[in-house]
């Protein structure tokens, strides 16, 4: 598009921070939310980036997102933590939950943490990376309480959310392994981005409101709604089922039981297993064997049209390097939605444009 724009990471962060602060958030909260969202954009996951701000603002206005909330401990037995996100900003709740989990894992060798009732928790890889910074392995199962958007394998309408699964594995002196994916063919936000850009989706990605195949992303954005298909057919659908039950029910939260209430709030539940390899007595073994397998894995001769075999997390790091240098692309529809969101918190367009450069 002719009016497509790129914005450098720092001014974009400043603009989002200003909007969040205008909504009543503390400096710390505004910092955690803005840096988290821009980091998602930097890593190429625009679906979980600054384009989420309009939904957040609407949730604050609706009373479905609690400003300046902090994670509440429901149960603490050392290696077992049950936490309530009290509908606070997921960027704050997730950060606090993972810091608690990391401390327990370092103390006990492992922490199993059930987090419920958090507002949209964002890119799950962010929480795996936080654990990696502590030298910890982590596994995450996540469910989504919002308008159902994904069809079960063999079904013809939406029955659950995109239900992410994530694993983070640190490597000594080298970039970590971060596996992070939605159990749907694509993330819901990616369909929103496609809709805003006016581009079609790949065939076999979504179905329309009659359960028929379509490439038009409007069926996941505006009524009448269709559904995204599960990735990996019955296998992805099975993993989504597990994420719903572990992330939603075992965490102490809720599962999707029916259609949406019509509000635009997004709540997440997350069950995380955080492991200290040193306390497990396998730290040295892990460090050595990871490198052996990564070398073997990436040593496969690239297929036609592929530059090299990569590990999980590598494409995101490459995208971040490029976008830090060149700026983050923001389509005009998304930018206008961000401007309108700022207005709801009392910031006019000129103020936001000035901050964003």
Short mmCIF file of C-alpha atoms in Angstrom, two decimals:
data_model
loop_
_atom_site.label_atom_id
_atom_site.label_comp_id
_atom_site.label_asym_id
_atom_site.label_seq_id
_atom_site.Cartn_x
_atom_site.Cartn_y
_atom_site.Cartn_z
CA UNK A 1 0.00 0.00 0.00
CA UNK A 2 1.21 3.48 -0.80
CA UNK A 3 0.64 4.84 2.70
CA UNK A 4 2.17 1.83 4.44
CA UNK A 5 4.61 3.10 7.04
CA UNK A 6 7.58 1.81 8.98
CA UNK A 7 8.26 3.04 12.49
CA UNK A 8 11.45 2.50 14.44
CA UNK A 9 11.11 0.37 17.57
CA UNK A 10 11.91 3.11 20.10
CA UNK A 11 9.40 5.75 18.95
CA UNK A 12 6.72 3.06 18.42
CA UNK A 13 7.33 1.84 21.98
CA UNK A 14 7.08 5.44 23.23
CA UNK A 15 3.75 5.93 21.44
CA UNK A 16 2.22 2.74 22.83
CA UNK A 17 3.59 3.53 26.30
CA UNK A 18 1.91 6.95 26.15
CA UNK A 19 -1.46 5.42 25.21
CA UNK A 20 -1.28 2.84 28.02
CA UNK A 21 -0.28 5.53 30.54
CA UNK A 22 -3.17 7.71 29.37
CA UNK A 23 -5.46 4.85 30.39
CA UNK A 24 -4.29 5.19 34.00
CA UNK A 25 -1.47 2.64 34.07
CA UNK A 26 1.63 3.14 36.20
CA UNK A 27 4.99 3.82 34.53
CA UNK A 28 6.04 0.20 35.15
CA UNK A 29 2.85 -1.22 33.66
CA UNK A 30 3.04 1.02 30.61
CA UNK A 31 6.67 -0.02 30.13
CA UNK A 32 5.95 -3.77 30.39
CA UNK A 33 2.96 -3.58 28.02
CA UNK A 34 4.63 -1.41 25.37
CA UNK A 35 7.96 -3.25 25.29
CA UNK A 36 6.21 -6.64 25.16
CA UNK A 37 4.00 -5.65 22.24
CA UNK A 38 6.80 -4.04 20.23
CA UNK A 39 9.03 -7.07 20.88
CA UNK A 40 6.33 -9.24 19.26
CA UNK A 41 6.39 -6.95 16.21
CA UNK A 42 10.19 -7.02 16.11
CA UNK A 43 10.12 -10.82 16.03
CA UNK A 44 7.64 -10.84 13.16
CA UNK A 45 4.55 -11.74 15.19
CA UNK A 46 2.49 -8.67 14.28
CA UNK A 47 -0.60 -10.60 15.39
CA UNK A 48 0.57 -10.18 19.00
CA UNK A 49 2.07 -6.72 18.58
CA UNK A 50 0.89 -3.13 18.76
CA UNK A 51 -2.23 -3.99 16.76
CA UNK A 52 -3.62 -5.43 20.01
CA UNK A 53 -3.79 -1.99 21.67
CA UNK A 54 -7.25 -1.12 20.28
CA UNK A 55 -8.67 -4.31 21.85
CA UNK A 56 -6.91 -3.57 25.15
CA UNK A 57 -8.26 -0.02 25.25
CA UNK A 58 -11.78 -1.26 24.52
CA UNK A 59 -11.43 -3.86 27.30
CA UNK A 60 -10.36 -1.15 29.76
CA UNK A 61 -13.38 0.95 28.71
CA UNK A 62 -15.68 -2.09 29.05
CA UNK A 63 -14.31 -2.92 32.50
CA UNK A 64 -12.89 -6.26 31.35
CA UNK A 65 -9.23 -5.27 31.82
CA UNK A 66 -8.11 -4.11 35.26
CA UNK A 67 -5.49 -1.37 35.17
CA UNK A 68 -2.56 -1.62 37.64
CA UNK A 69 -3.53 -5.12 38.80
CA UNK A 70 -0.99 -7.63 40.11
CA UNK A 71 -0.94 -11.40 40.16
CA UNK A 72 -2.66 -12.91 43.21
CA UNK A 73 -1.29 -16.04 44.88
CA UNK A 74 -4.08 -18.55 45.54
CA UNK A 75 -1.86 -21.46 46.62
CA UNK A 76 1.89 -21.70 47.31
CA UNK A 77 3.44 -24.99 48.39
CA UNK A 78 6.93 -24.20 47.06
CA UNK A 79 7.14 -26.20 43.85
CA UNK A 80 3.40 -25.75 43.21
CA UNK A 81 1.91 -22.32 42.57
CA UNK A 82 -1.70 -21.46 41.76
CA UNK A 83 -2.09 -17.85 40.63
CA UNK A 84 -5.01 -15.60 39.69
CA UNK A 85 -4.41 -12.90 37.08
CA UNK A 86 -7.42 -10.86 38.31
CA UNK A 87 -8.01 -9.71 34.68
CA UNK A 88 -4.89 -7.53 34.77
CA UNK A 89 -2.72 -6.69 31.77
CA UNK A 90 -1.23 -10.03 30.69
CA UNK A 91 2.15 -8.39 30.10
CA UNK A 92 2.32 -7.58 33.82
CA UNK A 93 0.61 -10.74 35.11
CA UNK A 94 2.73 -13.02 32.90
CA UNK A 95 5.95 -11.29 33.95
CA UNK A 96 5.14 -11.53 37.66
CA UNK A 97 4.01 -15.15 37.34
CA UNK A 98 7.22 -16.22 35.57
CA UNK A 99 9.43 -14.41 38.10
CA UNK A 100 7.67 -16.29 40.91
CA UNK A 101 7.99 -19.57 39.00
CA UNK A 102 11.68 -19.00 38.24
CA UNK A 103 12.46 -18.35 41.91
CA UNK A 104 10.65 -21.55 42.96
CA UNK A 105 12.32 -23.61 40.23
CA UNK A 106 15.78 -22.44 41.31
CA UNK A 107 14.90 -23.32 44.91
CA UNK A 108 13.13 -26.65 44.36
CA UNK A 109 14.35 -27.77 40.94
CA UNK A 110 10.90 -27.44 39.41
CA UNK A 111 7.83 -25.25 39.61
CA UNK A 112 4.42 -26.16 38.29
CA UNK A 113 2.39 -22.96 38.02
CA UNK A 114 -1.28 -22.65 37.17
CA UNK A 115 -2.21 -19.14 36.08
CA UNK A 116 -5.85 -18.29 35.46
CA UNK A 117 -7.90 -15.22 34.65
CA UNK A 118 -5.18 -13.12 33.04
CA UNK A 119 -6.10 -10.62 30.38
CA UNK A 120 -4.48 -11.35 26.98
CA UNK A 121 -1.06 -12.73 27.83
CA UNK A 122 0.48 -12.01 24.43
CA UNK A 123 3.21 -13.95 22.66
CA UNK A 124 3.87 -17.03 24.80
CA UNK A 125 7.47 -17.26 23.60
CA UNK A 126 8.07 -14.10 25.64
CA UNK A 127 7.50 -16.08 28.85
CA UNK A 128 9.71 -18.95 27.70
CA UNK A 129 12.43 -16.37 26.98
CA UNK A 130 12.02 -14.93 30.46
CA UNK A 131 12.61 -18.41 31.91
CA UNK A 132 15.57 -18.92 29.56
CA UNK A 133 17.13 -15.72 30.95
CA UNK A 134 17.12 -17.53 34.30
CA UNK A 135 18.76 -20.61 32.73
CA UNK A 136 15.52 -22.60 32.98
CA UNK A 137 13.63 -24.93 30.67
CA UNK A 138 9.89 -24.24 30.44
CA UNK A 139 6.78 -25.81 28.91
CA UNK A 140 3.53 -23.86 28.53
CA UNK A 141 -0.06 -24.89 27.73
CA UNK A 142 -2.46 -21.98 27.11
CA UNK A 143 -6.19 -21.57 26.53
CA UNK A 144 -8.21 -18.57 25.40
CA UNK A 145 -11.52 -17.35 26.81
CA UNK A 146 -13.02 -15.11 24.14
CA UNK A 147 -15.13 -15.56 21.04
CA UNK A 148 -14.39 -19.12 19.82
CA UNK A 149 -12.36 -18.82 16.62
CA UNK A 150 -10.97 -22.30 15.81
CA UNK A 151 -12.89 -25.33 14.56
CA UNK A 152 -12.12 -28.80 15.95
CA UNK A 153 -10.84 -31.34 13.44
CA UNK A 154 -13.85 -32.59 11.51
CA UNK A 155 -16.06 -29.73 12.74
CA UNK A 156 -17.65 -26.93 10.73
CA UNK A 157 -17.79 -24.06 13.23
CA UNK A 158 -15.60 -22.42 15.89
CA UNK A 159 -15.45 -24.13 19.29
CA UNK A 160 -12.27 -22.85 21.01
CA UNK A 161 -9.40 -20.35 20.80
CA UNK A 162 -5.98 -20.59 19.18
CA UNK A 163 -4.63 -22.35 22.31
CA UNK A 164 -0.85 -21.89 22.07
CA UNK A 165 1.82 -24.42 23.06
CA UNK A 166 5.37 -23.34 23.85
CA UNK A 167 8.72 -24.80 24.98
CA UNK A 168 11.88 -22.84 25.82
CA UNK A 169 15.33 -24.45 26.13
CA UNK A 170 18.44 -22.41 27.03
CA UNK A 171 21.83 -23.04 25.38
CA UNK A 172 25.15 -22.01 26.86
CA UNK A 173 26.62 -19.06 25.01
CA UNK A 174 24.30 -19.58 22.06
CA UNK A 175 20.82 -18.57 20.98
CA UNK A 176 18.13 -20.63 22.72
CA UNK A 177 15.49 -22.93 21.28
CA UNK A 178 12.03 -21.34 21.50
CA UNK A 179 9.16 -23.37 20.07
CA UNK A 180 5.99 -21.28 20.16
CA UNK A 181 2.92 -21.86 18.05
CA UNK A 182 -0.85 -21.58 17.98
CA UNK A 183 -2.64 -24.91 17.57
CA UNK A 184 -4.66 -23.26 14.77
CA UNK A 185 -3.30 -23.06 11.23
CA UNK A 186 -2.42 -19.42 11.92
CA UNK A 187 -2.86 -17.07 14.86
CA UNK A 188 -6.16 -15.17 15.01
CA UNK A 189 -4.24 -11.89 14.95
CA UNK A 190 -2.64 -12.86 11.64
CA UNK A 191 -6.11 -13.04 10.10
CA UNK A 192 -6.80 -9.55 11.49
CA UNK A 193 -3.54 -8.30 9.97
CA UNK A 194 -4.47 -9.86 6.60
CA UNK A 195 -7.92 -8.27 6.78
CA UNK A 196 -6.43 -4.86 7.57
CA UNK A 197 -3.95 -5.20 4.71
CA UNK A 198 -6.66 -6.35 2.31
CA UNK A 199 -4.91 -9.59 1.38
CA UNK A 200 -6.20 -13.16 1.08
CA UNK A 201 -5.19 -16.09 3.28
CA UNK A 202 -3.63 -19.32 2.05
CA UNK A 203 -6.19 -21.93 0.91
CA UNK A 204 -6.98 -24.48 3.62
CA UNK A 205 -6.57 -21.97 6.46
CA UNK A 206 -10.13 -20.94 7.31
CA UNK A 207 -13.78 -21.75 6.67
CA UNK A 208 -16.70 -19.35 6.27
CA UNK A 209 -19.90 -19.09 8.35
CA UNK A 210 -21.37 -22.07 6.48
CA UNK A 211 -18.33 -24.26 7.13
CA UNK A 212 -17.08 -23.95 3.55
CA UNK A 213 -13.44 -23.28 2.58
CA UNK A 214 -12.59 -19.61 1.93
CA UNK A 215 -9.51 -17.38 1.60
CA UNK A 216 -11.28 -14.19 2.74
CA UNK A 217 -10.01 -13.19 6.23
CA UNK A 218 -13.18 -11.17 6.94
CA UNK A 219 -14.84 -14.38 8.23
CA UNK A 220 -12.57 -14.33 11.30
CA UNK A 221 -12.81 -10.56 11.86
CA UNK A 222 -16.37 -9.34 11.16
CA UNK A 223 -19.77 -11.13 11.28
CA UNK A 224 -20.95 -13.54 10.09
CA UNK A 225 -18.01 -15.44 11.55
CA UNK A 226 -16.40 -18.61 10.25
CA UNK A 227 -13.44 -20.37 11.85
CA UNK A 228 -9.71 -21.02 11.53
CA UNK A 229 -8.82 -24.67 10.94
CA UNK A 230 -6.50 -26.59 13.31
CA UNK A 231 -2.89 -27.12 12.25
CA UNK A 232 -1.80 -30.69 11.61
CA UNK A 233 -5.35 -31.96 11.23
CA UNK A 234 -6.32 -34.32 14.10
CA UNK A 235 -2.92 -33.94 15.79
CA UNK A 236 -3.13 -30.18 16.18
CA UNK A 237 -6.76 -30.43 17.19
CA UNK A 238 -5.83 -32.99 19.86
CA UNK A 239 -3.10 -30.68 21.20
CA UNK A 240 -5.61 -27.80 21.27
CA UNK A 241 -7.94 -29.98 23.35
CA UNK A 242 -5.13 -30.68 25.81
CA UNK A 243 -4.16 -26.97 25.99
CA UNK A 244 -7.78 -26.07 26.72
CA UNK A 245 -8.02 -28.52 29.61
CA UNK A 246 -4.55 -28.03 31.10
CA UNK A 247 -4.32 -24.27 30.50
CA UNK A 248 -7.95 -23.60 31.34
CA UNK A 249 -9.11 -26.17 33.89
CA UNK A 250 -6.01 -27.59 35.64
CA UNK A 251 -4.65 -24.05 36.05
CA UNK A 252 -7.70 -23.20 38.17
CA UNK A 253 -9.46 -21.20 35.48
CA UNK A 254 -12.28 -21.81 33.06
CA UNK A 255 -12.73 -23.43 29.66
CA UNK A 256 -14.79 -22.35 26.66
CA UNK A 257 -18.34 -23.59 27.19
CA UNK A 258 -20.29 -21.79 24.50
CA UNK A 259 -20.55 -18.69 22.31
CA UNK A 260 -18.97 -15.39 23.32
CA UNK A 261 -20.84 -12.88 25.49
CA UNK A 262 -20.29 -10.34 22.73
CA UNK A 263 -17.60 -8.37 24.59
CA UNK A 264 -14.11 -8.03 23.15
CA UNK A 265 -12.27 -9.15 26.28
CA UNK A 266 -9.61 -11.86 25.97
CA UNK A 267 -8.68 -13.94 29.02
CA UNK A 268 -5.93 -16.55 29.10
CA UNK A 269 -5.16 -19.47 31.36
CA UNK A 270 -1.66 -20.95 31.32
CA UNK A 271 -0.18 -24.07 32.89
CA UNK A 272 3.62 -23.81 32.99
CA UNK A 273 6.25 -26.34 33.99
CA UNK A 274 9.55 -24.62 34.80
CA UNK A 275 12.64 -26.81 35.31
CA UNK A 276 16.15 -26.09 36.61
CA UNK A 277 18.43 -28.53 34.70
CA UNK A 278 21.18 -28.05 37.31
CA UNK A 279 18.90 -29.07 40.17
CA UNK A 280 17.75 -32.05 38.10
CA UNK A 281 21.39 -33.11 37.89
CA UNK A 282 21.33 -33.14 34.10
CA UNK A 283 22.55 -29.61 33.33
CA UNK A 284 25.91 -30.66 31.91
CA UNK A 285 24.32 -33.48 29.96
CA UNK A 286 21.68 -31.14 28.54
CA UNK A 287 24.26 -28.56 27.47
CA UNK A 288 26.37 -31.17 25.69
CA UNK A 289 23.57 -33.17 24.09
CA UNK A 290 21.65 -30.10 22.88
CA UNK A 291 24.67 -29.00 20.86
CA UNK A 292 25.15 -32.49 19.45
CA UNK A 293 21.59 -32.69 18.24
CA UNK A 294 21.38 -29.10 16.96
CA UNK A 295 24.50 -29.75 14.87
CA UNK A 296 22.99 -32.95 13.48
CA UNK A 297 19.56 -31.36 12.93
CA UNK A 298 20.83 -28.24 11.14
CA UNK A 299 23.39 -30.24 9.19
CA UNK A 300 20.74 -31.64 6.86
CA UNK A 301 21.33 -30.47 3.27
CA UNK A 302 18.76 -27.70 2.61
CA UNK A 303 15.84 -28.60 0.36
CA UNK A 304 15.32 -26.74 -2.91
CA UNK A 305 14.53 -23.08 -2.26
CA UNK A 306 15.67 -23.20 1.37
CA UNK A 307 18.82 -21.32 2.45
CA UNK A 308 19.49 -23.40 5.57
CA UNK A 309 17.87 -25.66 8.15
CA UNK A 310 16.95 -23.58 11.22
CA UNK A 311 16.05 -24.22 14.83
CA UNK A 312 12.87 -22.98 16.54
CA UNK A 313 13.30 -19.30 17.42
CA UNK A 314 15.85 -18.56 14.71
CA UNK A 315 13.46 -16.96 12.18
CA UNK A 316 12.21 -14.58 14.90
CA UNK A 317 15.75 -13.50 15.76
CA UNK A 318 16.53 -12.85 12.10
CA UNK A 319 13.35 -10.77 11.72
CA UNK A 320 14.19 -8.78 14.86
CA UNK A 321 17.64 -7.89 13.54
CA UNK A 322 16.12 -6.70 10.26
CA UNK A 323 13.30 -4.70 11.86
CA UNK A 324 15.59 -3.06 14.41
CA UNK A 325 17.58 -1.74 11.46
CA UNK A 326 14.77 -0.91 9.06
CA UNK A 327 11.78 -0.23 11.31
CA UNK A 328 8.51 -2.05 12.01
CA UNK A 329 5.92 -2.09 9.21
CA UNK A 330 2.45 -0.92 10.30
CA UNK A 331 -0.44 -1.02 7.84
CA UNK A 332 -2.64 2.11 7.66
CA UNK A 333 -5.76 0.40 9.01
CA UNK A 334 -3.91 -0.83 12.11
CA UNK A 335 -2.30 2.59 12.63
CA UNK A 336 -5.67 4.35 12.39
CA UNK A 337 -7.13 1.88 14.91
CA UNK A 338 -4.23 2.70 17.28
CA UNK A 339 -4.92 6.44 16.82
CA UNK A 340 -8.62 5.92 17.59
CA UNK A 341 -7.69 3.87 20.68
CA UNK A 342 -5.49 6.70 21.92
CA UNK A 343 -8.40 9.14 21.50
CA UNK A 344 -10.53 6.99 23.84
CA UNK A 345 -7.91 7.65 26.52
CA UNK A 346 -7.76 11.38 25.74
CA UNK A 347 -4.70 11.46 23.46
CA UNK A 348 -5.29 13.23 20.15
CA UNK A 349 -3.83 12.11 16.84
CA UNK A 350 -1.27 14.92 16.70
CA UNK A 351 0.19 13.92 20.08
CA UNK A 352 0.55 10.25 19.07
CA UNK A 353 1.98 11.12 15.64
CA UNK A 354 4.55 13.42 17.25
CA UNK A 355 5.71 10.72 19.69
CA UNK A 356 5.91 8.12 16.89
CA UNK A 357 7.98 10.48 14.75
#
